[in-house]
Amino acid sequence: MANQVAILLSASSGDEIILDDKSHTFNYEAGGAAFNAGVQTRTLKSDHGLLDPSEIEAAIRPPGNYHLPRTALICLENTHNLWGGRIVPLQNMEAIRSVARKHGIRVHLDGARIFNASVASGVPVKKYAACADTVMFCLSKGLCAPIGSILLGSKGDIVRAVKLRKMLGGAMRQVGIIAAAGIVALEEMVDRLAEDHENARKLAEGFASLHGLSVNLEYVDTNIVIVNTSPELPPAIKIEEALREHGILALALGPRFMRFVTHHDVNSQDVDRTLSIMRKIITSL
Ligand SMILES: Cc1ncc(COP(=O)(O)O)c(C=O)c1O
């Protein structure tokens, strides 16, 4: 919802928005950008989550030609979900911001896990946020609130966003009870994210040592581990099902491609148990 509202704030029907072809907004928001804002998406391939500022610049439509759509928005994602929780470096975001400013185009940051990026990199969230006109982040996920995402922007943007949210059916009354958990998330759960990152690294290294599984360890920056399974193993969905029988929840994202996420309720012993069960599963399936 927050990303959709952000798109509506910056783009109108017939406009074009630029985003990574592996971004959450492009892949997992049910085509909402087209449905809600009537925009077309111009996807670019990133280098493991990093969009190339010069490729973005080349994709921006020149003004003044009535055949062309107007490029209205560049969407960034940090950390990058499908690229395994990779942190997009601040310098990359700053370079994209410069391109956007040069062409008068707005930037939205899908920072669902921006606190993970900040804790792992030491870069303050506000520095990442300064690269964008609007930012969303999730109070759920690693920050542990049961529900909730926040949209940040200028005062004018937020006044419009509240109205857009209402029109999209996302407004709630009696929301204080939920907001209370969000305050705990921000006050008590941010520093704790480092534990999730440590557990993810341990999990990733353990998986990488198992025959038939591979993990690109270079990009395990935060709390997500993407595991590739070799063709000699059963499809990832079968592994997902077998793990679930042991109470371990992971997600098959493709036939040979799974996602594991560490969080508050996963500790180092759970990682050991997951590795030992995974070893048994892949030798018995
Ligand atoms: C990168 C990313 N962006 C956005 C979201 C969703 O945010 P919301 O449910 O608030 O729309 C998620 C996960 O659900 C995500 O992984």
CSV table of N, CA, C and O and ligand atoms in Angstrom, one decimal, residues 1-3 24-25 29 77 79 81 110 112-113 136 138 141 148-149 259, ligand 1:
chain,number,residue,atom,x,y,z
A,1,MET,N,0.8,-1.2,0.0
A,1,MET,CA,0.0,0.0,0.0
A,1,MET,C,0.9,1.3,0.0
A,1,MET,O,0.6,2.2,-0.8
A,2,ALA,N,1.9,1.3,0.8
A,2,ALA,CA,2.7,2.5,0.9
A,2,ALA,C,3.4,2.8,-0.4
A,2,ALA,O,3.5,4.0,-0.8
A,3,ASN,N,4.0,1.8,-1.0
A,3,ASN,CA,4.6,2.0,-2.3
A,3,ASN,C,3.6,2.5,-3.3
A,3,ASN,O,3.9,3.4,-4.2
A,24,HIS,N,10.5,-5.4,-5.5
A,24,HIS,CA,9.2,-5.8,-4.9
A,24,HIS,C,8.1,-5.1,-5.5
A,24,HIS,O,7.1,-5.7,-5.9
A,25,THR,N,8.2,-3.8,-5.8
A,25,THR,CA,7.1,-3.0,-6.4
A,25,THR,C,6.7,-3.6,-7.7
A,25,THR,O,5.5,-3.7,-8.1
A,29,GLU,N,3.5,-6.5,-6.2
A,29,GLU,CA,2.4,-5.6,-5.8
A,29,GLU,C,1.2,-5.8,-6.8
A,29,GLU,O,0.5,-4.8,-7.0
A,77,GLU,N,15.1,0.3,-4.0
A,77,GLU,CA,14.8,-0.6,-2.9
A,77,GLU,C,16.0,-0.9,-2.1
A,77,GLU,O,17.1,-1.3,-2.7
A,79,THR,N,17.0,-2.5,2.0
A,79,THR,CA,17.8,-3.6,1.3
A,79,THR,C,17.0,-4.2,0.2
A,79,THR,O,15.8,-4.0,0.2
A,81,ASN,N,15.2,-7.1,-1.5
A,81,ASN,CA,14.6,-8.4,-1.1
A,81,ASN,C,15.1,-9.5,-2.0
A,81,ASN,O,15.7,-10.5,-1.5
A,110,ASP,N,11.8,2.3,-1.6
A,110,ASP,CA,11.1,1.2,-0.9
A,110,ASP,C,12.2,0.7,0.2
A,110,ASP,O,13.0,-0.1,-0.2
A,112,ALA,N,11.6,-1.0,2.9
A,112,ALA,CA,10.9,-1.9,3.8
A,112,ALA,C,11.9,-2.4,4.9
A,112,ALA,O,11.5,-2.5,6.1
A,113,ARG,N,13.1,-2.6,4.5
A,113,ARG,CA,14.1,-3.1,5.5
A,113,ARG,C,15.3,-2.1,5.6
A,113,ARG,O,16.5,-2.5,5.7
A,136,MET,N,9.3,4.6,2.2
A,136,MET,CA,8.5,3.7,3.0
A,136,MET,C,9.3,2.7,3.8
A,136,MET,O,10.4,2.4,3.3
A,138,CYS,N,8.9,-0.8,6.8
A,138,CYS,CA,8.0,-1.7,7.5
A,138,CYS,C,8.3,-1.7,8.9
A,138,CYS,O,9.5,-1.8,9.3
A,141,LYS,N,8.3,-7.2,9.8
A,141,LYS,CA,9.5,-7.8,9.4
A,141,LYS,C,10.5,-7.8,10.6
A,141,LYS,O,10.1,-8.0,11.7
A,148,GLY,N,2.1,-3.1,9.9
A,148,GLY,CA,2.3,-1.6,9.7
A,148,GLY,C,3.5,-1.3,8.9
A,148,GLY,O,4.6,-1.9,9.0
A,149,SER,N,3.2,-0.3,8.0
A,149,SER,CA,4.3,0.3,7.2
A,149,SER,C,4.1,1.8,7.3
A,149,SER,O,3.0,2.3,7.5
A,259,ARG,N,14.2,-18.7,-0.4
A,259,ARG,CA,14.5,-17.6,0.5
A,259,ARG,C,14.3,-18.0,2.0
A,259,ARG,O,13.3,-18.5,2.3
B,1,LIG,C1,10.9,-4.8,-0.4
B,1,LIG,C2,9.5,-4.8,0.1
B,1,LIG,N1,8.7,-3.7,-0.1
B,1,LIG,C3,7.4,-3.6,0.4
B,1,LIG,C4,6.9,-4.7,1.1
B,1,LIG,C5,5.4,-4.6,1.5
B,1,LIG,O1,5.1,-3.5,2.2
B,1,LIG,P1,3.5,-3.3,2.5
B,1,LIG,O2,2.9,-4.6,2.9
B,1,LIG,O3,3.5,-2.3,3.6
B,1,LIG,O4,2.9,-2.8,1.2
B,1,LIG,C6,7.7,-5.9,1.3
B,1,LIG,C7,7.1,-7.0,2.0
B,1,LIG,O5,6.0,-7.3,2.2
B,1,LIG,C8,9.0,-5.9,0.8
B,1,LIG,O6,9.7,-7.0,1.0
